[in-house]
Amino acid sequence: MSIDLQTVKKIASLSRISVTDAEAEAMVPELNNILGWVEQLGEVDVTGVEPMTAVIPNHLRLREDAVTDGNVRDKVLANAPQAEHGFFAVPKVIE
Amino acid sequence: MTELTNLTVAEIRDGFRVGDFSAREVAQAFNANVAAARALNAFIVETPEKALEAADAADRAKAAGEALKPLSGVPIGMKDLFCTEGVQTTAASHMLEGFTPTYESTVSKKLWDAGAGMLGKLNLDQFAMGSSNETSYFGNVISPWRRGGGDNAALAPGGSSGGSSAAISARLCPAATGTDTGGSIRQPAAFTGISGIKPTYGRCSRWGIVAFASSLDQAGPMARTVRDNAILLETMAGFDPKDSTSLDLAVPQWEANLSSDLKGKKVGIPKEYRPDGLNAEISAMWDRGIEWLKDAGAEVVEVSLPHTKYALPTYYIIAPAEASSNLARYDGVRYGQRDLPDGAGLQDMYAATRALGFGPEVKRRIMIGTYVLSAGFYDAYYTQAQKVRALIARDFELAFEKCDLLLTPTAPSASFALGEKQADPLAMYLNDVFTVPASLAGLPAMAVPGGLDAQGLPLGLQIIGRALDEQTVLNAGLAIEERAGFTARPDKWW
């Protein structure tokens, strides 16, 4: 299955990465090469095989439902491109 | 006078203890080497004051007769993927340029708590995505090694931990941290004639390490000797409640239990790792490695890992898929760059910020990951890859019924010239053909130098062990190290 320019633009949009037409054009053969190569996995017989999600047997731990962190607002905001009044600031999202 | 910067971690630790030199002398010697090696571009940030601060603390403790810490007097390099409080942490990206963490990663904190000092933050491939250190926003790292015969072509130090590998082999630091997702500790170690170990997945906390592919990412040490790797790993490993996949197990005494006697051990040689067309020098070095392990008392058996050829394509679905999810956090809101074109709304700001902040390889992987996770393709790509991953892990389980460790080459070639493989992402990906399978299975794996090729460049051997059996991996590494007698170091040209 090969992908075309429209698909590349759609993937870029889903990825929230703006691309120019020229950049998208250049990505078509690159992504097709990589996807064409990974498609060889389709030939592997995986009948009855469970998808692997954890490589080392481990179980998720539960912790006590208590606040163990917090009161570090200034630290959390320290690297924000724009912080105002103790909040992250973003462009207006309501028309 | 001893060349302090040519000492190993163990020699620095022990020499400092008995008073052969002060910690400050050691830190000053390495600081000077770092400052004189900017042509290698191994460091993104130099922190000579941090190295001196830790050294002075060690000297004061010693003068006061206080108990010394495991790494008192030892300065190290820190890969710039570990968050360091108050020191810029970039993952070699423009996106995080200027990001100054307000917290310390678990692994780096353990190292500082053990007395180590920081020489600086080491360059790497951007977000650890690359095999040659050519994707860093802060420029390529140049390997200190050069081909013989007056060929001055700039060579790749490997990747993604290329700043770490270059700095150690050039004697800018005795050891450094690395991280390994598909070979990022082992391949650069092989390219520069040093050692490095990726422990079992879960041994080292991922907390505070800039995430790439969370089911694969593991921190590990890089150094010139197997013993130094054991020393560093003992400090770096250990349970951390802040990482949900951290293993709640005691850290073994790997250094104290080092032994190069391999009597009773069986070494598996996976036949799939010797494909037609394998570089003859790599093949010959592998054969020498087999003889060294026999000489150390091990028995050699052939084993089969039949799904080996599918490991790379599996990796290049799973790793980009996880990356596309992990890197969604770079949105221009909470940290890192923001690009807000005139009149842009929130969605436009995300897209502009990410276009500005990510390099081409990072964008490529995010987009591949987005595609394989998208509606209609998820099962065909991602679920299929997870199933093949299970088969790859099962191959190892079956092999380990017949043997205790595996010996393979680390990389299919010696270091290549910068720019040589840049045009073709796939050719670059193939560099990790021997390292990716163990990553997919979460197994401990180590690179040790095996010798030089005809051009005078280092080649590495890889040892893969059972889950949690770092000791056998280290012991086999030591057996090879003792027999390979690898003493080559790059001639200083920088």
Coordinates of C-alpha atoms in Angstrom, one line a residue:
Chain A
M1 CA 0.0 0.0 0.0
S2 CA 1.5 3.3 -0.9
I3 CA 0.6 6.7 0.4
D4 CA 0.1 9.8 -1.7
L5 CA 0.6 13.5 -1.1
Q6 CA -2.9 13.9 0.4
T7 CA -2.2 11.2 2.9
V8 CA 1.1 12.8 3.9
K9 CA -0.7 16.0 4.5
K10 CA -3.3 14.3 6.5
I11 CA -0.7 12.5 8.7
A12 CA 1.1 15.8 9.2
S13 CA -2.2 17.4 10.3
L14 CA -2.9 14.5 12.7
S15 CA 0.6 14.9 14.0
R16 CA 0.1 18.7 14.5
I17 CA 3.1 19.5 12.4
S18 CA 2.7 22.1 9.7
V19 CA 4.4 21.2 6.4
T20 CA 4.8 23.2 3.2
D21 CA 3.8 21.6 -0.1
A22 CA 7.4 21.1 -1.0
E23 CA 8.1 19.3 2.4
A24 CA 5.1 17.1 2.0
E25 CA 6.2 16.2 -1.6
A26 CA 9.6 15.2 -0.3
M27 CA 8.1 13.1 2.4
V28 CA 6.0 10.9 0.1
P29 CA 8.9 8.7 -1.2
E30 CA 10.6 8.7 2.2
L31 CA 7.6 7.5 4.1
N32 CA 6.7 5.1 1.3
N33 CA 10.1 3.5 1.5
I34 CA 9.9 3.0 5.2
L35 CA 6.3 1.8 5.2
G36 CA 7.0 -0.5 2.3
W37 CA 9.8 -2.0 4.2
V38 CA 7.9 -2.5 7.5
E39 CA 5.1 -4.2 5.6
Q40 CA 7.2 -7.4 5.4
L41 CA 5.8 -8.1 8.9
G42 CA 2.6 -9.0 7.2
E43 CA 4.1 -12.3 6.1
V44 CA 4.7 -13.5 9.7
D45 CA 2.2 -16.1 10.9
V46 CA 1.0 -14.7 14.2
T47 CA -1.9 -17.1 14.7
G48 CA -2.7 -17.4 18.4
V49 CA 0.0 -14.9 19.4
E50 CA -1.0 -12.3 21.9
P51 CA 0.4 -8.7 21.3
M52 CA 3.2 -8.0 23.6
T53 CA 2.8 -4.9 25.8
A54 CA 5.3 -5.5 28.5
V55 CA 8.6 -7.2 28.0
I56 CA 9.5 -8.0 31.5
P57 CA 6.7 -9.6 33.7
N58 CA 5.7 -6.8 36.1
H59 CA 2.5 -5.7 37.5
L60 CA 1.3 -2.2 37.9
R61 CA 1.5 -1.2 41.5
L62 CA -1.2 0.7 43.4
R63 CA -0.3 3.4 45.8
E64 CA -2.2 4.9 48.6
D65 CA -4.7 7.4 47.3
A66 CA -3.1 10.4 48.9
V67 CA -1.5 13.6 47.7
T68 CA 2.2 13.0 47.5
D69 CA 3.2 15.9 45.4
G70 CA 2.1 19.4 44.6
N71 CA 2.4 23.0 45.9
V72 CA 5.1 23.6 43.3
R73 CA 3.1 25.9 41.0
D74 CA 6.1 28.2 40.3
K75 CA 8.3 25.3 39.4
V76 CA 5.6 23.9 37.0
L77 CA 5.3 27.2 35.3
A78 CA 9.0 28.0 35.3
N79 CA 9.6 26.9 31.8
A80 CA 6.3 27.9 30.2
P81 CA 6.7 30.1 27.1
Q82 CA 3.9 32.3 28.5
A83 CA 2.6 32.1 32.1
E84 CA 0.2 34.7 33.5
H85 CA -1.5 35.0 36.9
G86 CA -0.3 31.5 37.9
F87 CA -1.6 29.8 34.7
F88 CA -0.3 28.7 31.4
A89 CA -1.5 31.2 28.8
V90 CA -2.6 30.2 25.2
P91 CA -4.2 32.0 22.3
K92 CA -7.9 32.5 22.6
V93 CA -9.8 29.3 21.8
I94 CA -13.4 30.5 22.0
E95 CA -14.6 32.5 19.0
Chain B
M1 CA 53.1 11.9 36.8
T2 CA 50.1 9.7 36.0
E3 CA 47.9 10.9 33.2
L4 CA 44.9 11.4 35.3
T5 CA 42.5 11.5 32.4
N6 CA 43.7 8.1 31.2
L7 CA 42.6 6.4 34.5
T8 CA 39.5 4.2 34.7
V9 CA 36.6 4.9 37.2
A10 CA 37.9 2.2 39.5
E11 CA 41.5 3.6 39.4
I12 CA 40.2 7.2 40.1
R13 CA 38.0 5.9 42.9
D14 CA 40.7 3.8 44.5
G15 CA 43.6 6.3 43.8
F16 CA 41.7 9.1 45.4
R17 CA 41.0 6.9 48.5
V18 CA 44.6 6.1 49.1
G19 CA 45.7 9.7 48.5
D20 CA 47.5 9.3 45.1
F21 CA 45.8 12.5 44.0
S22 CA 43.0 14.8 45.1
A23 CA 39.5 14.8 43.6
R24 CA 40.1 18.4 42.6
E25 CA 43.2 17.4 40.6
V26 CA 41.1 14.8 38.7
A27 CA 38.2 17.2 38.1
Q28 CA 40.6 19.9 36.9
A29 CA 42.4 17.5 34.5
F30 CA 39.1 16.4 32.9
N31 CA 37.7 20.0 32.8
A32 CA 40.8 21.0 30.9
N33 CA 40.4 18.1 28.4
V34 CA 36.7 19.0 27.9
A35 CA 37.6 22.7 27.2
A36 CA 40.3 21.7 24.8
A37 CA 38.1 19.3 22.8
R38 CA 35.4 21.6 21.5
A39 CA 36.2 20.5 17.9
L40 CA 34.5 17.2 18.8
N41 CA 31.3 19.0 19.8
A42 CA 30.7 16.2 22.4
F43 CA 29.2 18.6 25.0
I44 CA 26.1 20.8 24.6
V45 CA 26.7 22.4 28.0
E46 CA 30.0 22.2 30.0
T47 CA 29.7 22.4 33.8
P48 CA 33.3 22.5 35.1
E49 CA 32.0 24.2 38.3
K50 CA 29.7 21.2 39.1
A51 CA 32.7 18.8 38.6
L52 CA 34.8 21.0 41.0
E53 CA 32.0 21.3 43.5
A54 CA 31.6 17.5 43.8
A55 CA 35.4 17.1 43.9
D56 CA 35.8 19.6 46.7
A57 CA 33.1 17.9 48.7
A58 CA 35.0 14.6 48.2
D59 CA 38.3 16.2 49.3
R60 CA 36.7 17.8 52.3
A61 CA 35.1 14.5 53.4
K62 CA 38.3 12.7 53.0
A63 CA 40.2 15.4 55.0
A64 CA 37.6 15.2 57.7
G65 CA 37.9 11.4 57.8
E66 CA 34.3 10.9 56.9
A67 CA 33.1 7.8 55.1
L68 CA 33.5 8.2 51.3
K69 CA 30.7 7.5 48.8
P70 CA 30.9 4.9 46.1
L71 CA 31.8 7.4 43.4
S72 CA 33.6 10.0 45.5
G73 CA 36.2 11.8 43.4
V74 CA 34.8 10.5 40.1
P75 CA 33.6 13.1 37.5
I76 CA 31.4 11.8 34.7
G77 CA 29.5 13.1 31.6
M78 CA 25.7 13.2 31.5
K79 CA 23.8 12.5 28.3
D80 CA 21.6 15.5 27.6
L81 CA 18.5 13.3 27.8
F82 CA 18.6 13.2 31.6
C83 CA 16.9 16.1 33.3
T84 CA 19.3 18.0 35.5
E85 CA 18.0 20.5 37.9
G86 CA 19.1 24.0 37.0
V87 CA 21.1 22.9 34.0
Q88 CA 19.7 23.1 30.5
T89 CA 18.3 19.8 29.2
T90 CA 17.6 19.8 25.5
A91 CA 17.5 16.2 24.2
A92 CA 19.6 17.9 21.4
S93 CA 16.5 19.5 20.1
H94 CA 15.6 23.1 19.3
M95 CA 12.2 22.3 20.9
L96 CA 13.8 22.1 24.3
E97 CA 16.5 24.7 23.8
G98 CA 16.6 26.8 27.0
F99 CA 14.6 24.2 29.0
T100 CA 15.9 24.2 32.6
P101 CA 14.4 21.4 34.6
T102 CA 13.2 22.2 38.1
Y103 CA 13.9 18.6 39.1
E104 CA 16.5 15.9 38.7
S105 CA 16.2 12.6 36.9
T106 CA 16.3 9.6 39.2
V107 CA 19.4 8.1 37.6
S108 CA 21.4 11.3 37.6
K109 CA 20.3 12.0 41.2
K110 CA 21.6 8.6 42.3
L111 CA 24.9 9.3 40.6
W112 CA 25.3 12.7 42.3
D113 CA 24.2 11.2 45.6
A114 CA 26.9 8.6 45.2
G115 CA 29.5 11.4 45.0
A116 CA 30.0 11.7 41.2
G117 CA 30.5 15.1 39.7
M118 CA 29.1 16.4 36.4
L119 CA 31.5 17.5 33.7
G120 CA 28.7 18.6 31.4
K121 CA 25.7 17.6 29.3
L122 CA 26.6 15.4 26.4
N123 CA 25.4 15.8 22.8
L124 CA 23.2 13.1 21.2
D125 CA 20.9 12.5 18.3
Q126 CA 17.8 14.6 18.6
F127 CA 15.4 13.0 21.0
A128 CA 17.8 10.0 20.8
M129 CA 16.6 9.3 17.3
G130 CA 19.6 8.3 15.2
S131 CA 22.6 6.1 14.8
S132 CA 25.3 8.6 13.9
N133 CA 24.7 11.7 16.0
E134 CA 23.9 13.6 12.9
T135 CA 20.4 14.7 13.9
S136 CA 21.4 16.9 16.9
Y137 CA 20.1 20.5 16.6
F138 CA 23.5 21.5 18.2
G139 CA 25.6 20.0 15.4
N140 CA 27.2 16.7 14.7
V141 CA 29.5 15.0 17.2
I142 CA 32.8 14.2 15.5
S143 CA 34.4 10.9 16.5
P144 CA 37.9 11.2 17.9
W145 CA 38.8 8.2 15.7
R146 CA 40.1 8.6 12.2
R147 CA 40.8 6.1 9.5
G148 CA 44.5 5.3 9.0
G149 CA 46.6 6.4 6.1
G150 CA 46.1 10.1 6.5
D151 CA 42.3 10.0 5.7
N152 CA 41.0 12.9 7.7
A153 CA 37.3 12.3 7.0
A154 CA 35.1 13.1 10.0
L155 CA 33.6 9.9 11.3
A156 CA 30.4 9.1 13.2
P157 CA 30.8 8.4 16.9
G158 CA 27.6 6.3 16.6
G159 CA 24.2 7.2 18.1
S160 CA 22.3 8.2 19.8
S161 CA 24.7 8.4 22.7
G162 CA 27.4 9.8 20.4
G163 CA 28.6 12.6 22.7
S164 CA 29.0 10.0 25.5
S165 CA 31.0 7.6 23.3
A166 CA 33.2 10.3 21.8
A167 CA 33.9 12.0 25.1
I168 CA 34.9 8.7 26.8
S169 CA 37.2 7.5 24.0
A170 CA 38.8 11.0 23.8
R171 CA 39.5 11.0 27.5
L172 CA 37.1 13.9 28.2
C173 CA 35.4 11.8 30.9
P174 CA 36.1 8.4 32.4
A175 CA 32.5 7.3 32.1
A176 CA 29.1 8.7 31.1
T177 CA 25.5 7.8 31.1
G178 CA 23.8 6.6 27.9
T179 CA 20.3 5.5 27.0
D180 CA 19.5 2.7 24.7
T181 CA 16.2 2.3 22.9
G182 CA 17.4 0.1 20.0
G183 CA 21.2 0.2 20.4
S184 CA 22.0 3.7 21.4
I185 CA 24.5 2.6 24.1
R186 CA 26.0 -0.4 22.3
Q187 CA 26.5 0.8 18.8
P188 CA 28.3 4.1 19.8
A189 CA 30.4 2.1 22.2
A190 CA 31.4 -0.3 19.4
F191 CA 32.2 2.6 17.0
T192 CA 34.6 4.2 19.5
G193 CA 36.3 1.3 21.1
I194 CA 34.7 1.5 24.6
S195 CA 32.2 -0.6 26.6
G196 CA 28.6 0.0 27.5
I197 CA 25.7 -2.0 28.9
K198 CA 22.0 -1.7 28.5
P199 CA 20.5 -3.5 31.6
T200 CA 17.3 -5.4 31.7
Y201 CA 14.3 -3.2 31.0
G202 CA 13.1 -1.9 34.3
R203 CA 16.5 -2.0 36.1
C204 CA 17.0 1.8 35.8
S205 CA 14.3 4.3 36.4
R206 CA 13.1 6.2 33.4
W207 CA 11.8 9.0 35.5
G208 CA 13.3 12.4 34.4
I209 CA 14.7 10.9 31.1
V210 CA 13.2 12.6 28.1
A211 CA 11.0 9.9 26.7
F212 CA 11.4 8.4 23.2
A213 CA 9.8 4.9 23.2
S214 CA 8.8 4.0 26.7
S215 CA 8.5 0.2 26.3
L216 CA 12.1 0.2 25.1
D217 CA 14.0 3.1 26.7
Q218 CA 16.6 2.0 29.2
A219 CA 19.5 4.0 30.8
G220 CA 22.9 2.4 31.2
P221 CA 26.5 3.3 31.7
M222 CA 29.3 3.7 29.2
A223 CA 33.0 3.5 30.1
R224 CA 36.3 2.0 29.0
T225 CA 36.2 -1.1 31.1
V226 CA 33.7 -3.8 32.1
R227 CA 34.5 -3.1 35.8
D228 CA 33.7 0.5 35.4
N229 CA 30.3 -0.4 33.8
A230 CA 29.6 -2.6 36.7
I231 CA 30.4 0.1 39.2
L232 CA 28.3 2.7 37.5
L233 CA 25.3 0.4 36.9
E234 CA 25.2 -0.5 40.6
T235 CA 24.6 3.2 41.3
M236 CA 22.2 3.8 38.5
A237 CA 19.9 0.8 38.9
G238 CA 17.3 0.3 41.6
F239 CA 13.6 0.5 42.3
D240 CA 11.9 3.9 41.8
P241 CA 8.2 4.3 42.6
K242 CA 8.1 7.2 40.2
D243 CA 8.5 4.8 37.2
S244 CA 5.6 2.4 36.8
T245 CA 7.8 -0.1 35.0
S246 CA 10.6 0.1 37.5
L247 CA 11.5 -3.4 38.8
D248 CA 11.2 -3.7 42.6
L249 CA 14.3 -5.8 43.0
A250 CA 17.5 -5.5 45.0
V251 CA 20.5 -4.3 43.0
P252 CA 23.1 -7.1 42.8
Q253 CA 26.7 -6.5 43.7
W254 CA 27.9 -6.7 40.1
E255 CA 31.4 -5.4 40.7
A256 CA 32.2 -7.7 43.6
N257 CA 30.9 -10.7 41.7
L258 CA 32.9 -10.1 38.5
S259 CA 34.6 -13.2 37.3
S260 CA 36.0 -14.0 33.9
D261 CA 35.9 -17.7 34.6
L262 CA 33.1 -19.0 32.4
K263 CA 33.4 -22.7 33.2
G264 CA 30.0 -24.4 33.0
K265 CA 28.5 -21.6 30.9
K266 CA 27.1 -22.2 27.4
V267 CA 27.5 -19.5 24.8
G268 CA 24.9 -19.5 22.0
I269 CA 25.9 -18.3 18.6
P270 CA 22.7 -17.3 16.7
K271 CA 23.1 -18.4 13.1
E272 CA 20.8 -15.7 11.8
Y273 CA 23.3 -13.0 12.9
R274 CA 25.7 -14.3 10.2
P275 CA 23.8 -13.4 7.0
D276 CA 25.4 -13.8 3.6
G277 CA 27.4 -10.7 2.9
L278 CA 28.3 -10.0 6.5
N279 CA 31.5 -7.9 6.5
A280 CA 34.4 -10.3 6.6
E281 CA 36.3 -8.4 9.3
I282 CA 33.2 -8.4 11.5
S283 CA 32.9 -12.1 10.9
A284 CA 36.5 -12.8 11.7
M285 CA 36.3 -10.7 14.9
W286 CA 33.2 -12.6 16.0
D287 CA 35.2 -15.9 15.4
R288 CA 38.0 -14.6 17.6
G289 CA 35.4 -13.7 20.3
I290 CA 34.1 -17.2 20.2
E291 CA 37.6 -18.5 20.8
W292 CA 38.1 -16.1 23.7
L293 CA 35.0 -17.3 25.4
K294 CA 36.0 -21.0 24.9
D295 CA 39.4 -20.1 26.3
A296 CA 37.6 -18.7 29.4
G297 CA 36.0 -22.1 29.9
A298 CA 32.6 -21.7 28.1
E299 CA 31.1 -24.2 25.8
V300 CA 29.8 -22.9 22.5
V301 CA 26.6 -24.0 20.9
E302 CA 24.7 -22.9 17.8
V303 CA 21.3 -21.5 18.4
S304 CA 18.5 -20.1 16.2
L305 CA 16.5 -16.9 16.5
P306 CA 14.3 -17.4 13.5
H307 CA 12.4 -14.1 13.7
T308 CA 15.6 -12.0 13.7
K309 CA 15.0 -10.5 10.2
Y310 CA 11.7 -9.1 11.4
A311 CA 13.2 -7.3 14.4
L312 CA 14.1 -4.0 12.6
P313 CA 10.7 -3.6 10.9
T314 CA 9.0 -4.4 14.2
Y315 CA 11.1 -1.8 15.9
Y316 CA 10.4 0.8 13.3
I317 CA 6.7 0.4 13.9
I318 CA 6.8 0.2 17.7
A319 CA 9.4 2.9 18.4
P320 CA 7.8 5.6 16.2
A321 CA 4.3 4.7 17.5
E322 CA 5.4 5.3 21.1
A323 CA 7.4 8.4 20.0
S324 CA 4.4 9.9 18.3
S325 CA 2.5 9.5 21.5
N326 CA 5.3 10.6 23.9
L327 CA 6.3 13.7 21.8
A328 CA 2.7 14.9 21.7
R329 CA 3.6 16.7 24.9
Y330 CA 5.6 19.3 23.0
D331 CA 2.8 21.7 22.3
G332 CA 4.3 25.1 23.0
V333 CA 2.2 25.5 26.2
R334 CA 4.0 24.1 29.1
Y335 CA 7.7 24.2 28.2
G336 CA 10.0 24.4 25.3
Q337 CA 9.6 26.5 22.2
R338 CA 6.4 28.3 21.1
D339 CA 5.8 29.6 17.6
L340 CA 2.7 31.8 17.5
P341 CA 2.3 33.2 14.0
D342 CA 0.2 36.4 13.7
G343 CA -3.4 35.7 14.3
A344 CA -2.9 32.0 14.9
G345 CA -5.3 30.0 17.0
L346 CA -4.4 27.2 19.4
Q347 CA -4.2 24.4 16.7
D348 CA -2.1 26.6 14.4
M349 CA 0.2 27.3 17.3
Y350 CA 0.7 23.6 18.0
A351 CA 1.5 22.9 14.3
A352 CA 3.8 25.9 13.9
T353 CA 5.6 25.1 17.2
R354 CA 6.2 21.5 16.2
A355 CA 7.3 22.4 12.7
L356 CA 9.9 24.8 14.3
G357 CA 11.0 22.7 17.2
F358 CA 11.5 19.2 15.6
G359 CA 14.2 18.2 13.2
P360 CA 13.5 16.2 10.0
E361 CA 14.2 12.7 11.5
V362 CA 12.0 13.4 14.5
K363 CA 9.2 14.6 12.3
R364 CA 9.6 11.5 10.1
R365 CA 9.3 9.2 13.1
I366 CA 6.3 11.1 14.6
M367 CA 4.5 10.9 11.3
I368 CA 5.3 7.2 10.8
G369 CA 4.1 6.6 14.3
T370 CA 0.9 8.6 13.7
Y371 CA 0.2 6.7 10.5
V372 CA 0.6 3.2 12.0
L373 CA -1.6 4.1 15.0
S374 CA -4.3 5.8 12.8
A375 CA -7.8 4.4 12.4
G376 CA -7.9 1.6 9.8
F377 CA -4.1 0.9 10.0
Y378 CA -3.7 0.2 13.7
D379 CA -4.2 -3.6 13.5
A380 CA -2.3 -4.1 10.3
Y381 CA 0.8 -2.3 11.6
Y382 CA 0.9 -1.8 15.3
T383 CA -0.9 -4.8 16.6
Q384 CA 0.9 -7.0 14.1
A385 CA 4.3 -5.5 15.3
Q386 CA 3.4 -6.2 18.9
K387 CA 2.6 -9.8 18.0
V388 CA 5.9 -10.2 16.1
R389 CA 7.6 -8.7 19.1
A390 CA 6.2 -11.5 21.2
L391 CA 7.7 -14.0 18.8
I392 CA 11.1 -12.3 18.9
A393 CA 11.0 -12.5 22.7
R394 CA 10.0 -16.1 22.5
D395 CA 13.0 -16.9 20.2
F396 CA 15.3 -15.7 22.9
E397 CA 13.4 -17.7 25.6
L398 CA 13.8 -20.8 23.5
A399 CA 17.5 -20.1 22.8
F400 CA 18.1 -19.6 26.5
E401 CA 16.9 -23.1 27.2
K402 CA 20.1 -24.2 25.4
C403 CA 22.6 -21.6 26.5
D404 CA 23.3 -18.9 29.2
L405 CA 24.4 -16.0 27.0
L406 CA 24.6 -15.1 23.3
L407 CA 27.6 -13.7 21.5
T408 CA 27.2 -11.5 18.4
P409 CA 28.8 -8.6 16.7
T410 CA 27.5 -5.2 17.9
A411 CA 27.1 -3.5 14.6
P412 CA 27.4 -4.6 10.9
S413 CA 30.2 -2.2 10.2
A414 CA 32.9 0.0 11.7
S415 CA 32.1 3.7 12.0
F416 CA 31.3 5.5 8.7
A417 CA 31.9 9.0 7.5
L418 CA 29.5 11.7 8.5
G419 CA 27.1 12.3 5.7
E420 CA 27.7 8.9 4.2
K421 CA 24.3 7.4 5.2
Q422 CA 22.3 10.6 5.7
A423 CA 20.5 10.6 2.4
D424 CA 18.8 7.2 3.1
P425 CA 17.0 6.8 6.4
L426 CA 16.6 3.0 5.8
A427 CA 20.4 2.5 5.3
M428 CA 20.9 4.3 8.6
Y429 CA 18.2 2.1 10.4
L430 CA 20.0 -1.1 9.3
N431 CA 22.9 -0.1 11.5
D432 CA 20.9 -1.4 14.5
V433 CA 20.2 -4.8 13.0
F434 CA 22.2 -6.7 15.8
T435 CA 21.2 -4.5 18.7
V436 CA 17.4 -4.0 18.2
P437 CA 16.3 -7.6 18.9
A438 CA 17.6 -7.6 22.5
S439 CA 15.9 -4.2 23.0
L440 CA 12.6 -5.6 21.8
A441 CA 12.9 -8.5 24.3
G442 CA 14.0 -6.2 27.1
L443 CA 17.2 -8.3 27.7
P444 CA 20.5 -7.1 29.2
A445 CA 23.1 -6.6 26.4
M446 CA 26.6 -5.2 26.4
A447 CA 29.1 -4.0 23.9
V448 CA 32.8 -4.6 24.4
P449 CA 35.7 -3.8 22.1
G450 CA 36.8 -6.8 19.9
G451 CA 39.7 -5.2 18.0
L452 CA 40.5 -2.9 15.2
D453 CA 39.7 -3.3 11.5
A454 CA 42.2 -2.9 8.6
Q455 CA 41.5 0.9 8.6
G456 CA 42.4 1.1 12.3
L457 CA 38.8 1.6 13.5
P458 CA 37.3 -0.2 16.5
L459 CA 34.8 -3.1 16.2
G460 CA 32.6 -4.3 19.0
L461 CA 31.3 -7.6 20.2
Q462 CA 27.8 -7.9 21.8
I463 CA 26.8 -10.1 24.7
I464 CA 23.2 -10.7 25.3
G465 CA 22.0 -12.3 28.5
R466 CA 18.8 -13.6 30.2
A467 CA 16.5 -11.1 31.8
L468 CA 18.0 -9.9 35.1
D469 CA 21.3 -11.8 34.5
E470 CA 23.5 -8.7 34.0
Q471 CA 26.2 -10.6 36.0
T472 CA 26.8 -13.2 33.3
V473 CA 26.8 -10.5 30.6
L474 CA 29.4 -8.5 32.6
N475 CA 31.5 -11.7 33.3
A476 CA 31.6 -12.7 29.6
G477 CA 32.5 -9.1 28.8
L478 CA 35.3 -9.3 31.2
A479 CA 36.5 -12.5 29.7
I480 CA 36.6 -10.9 26.3
E481 CA 38.3 -7.7 27.6
E482 CA 41.1 -9.7 29.3
R483 CA 41.7 -11.6 26.1
A484 CA 41.2 -8.9 23.5
G485 CA 43.8 -6.7 25.1
F486 CA 42.3 -3.7 23.5
T487 CA 44.5 -0.7 24.3
A488 CA 44.1 1.3 21.2
R489 CA 43.0 4.9 21.6
P490 CA 42.5 7.7 19.1
D491 CA 45.5 9.9 18.3
K492 CA 44.8 13.4 19.5
W493 CA 44.1 15.7 16.5
W494 CA 41.5 18.0 18.1

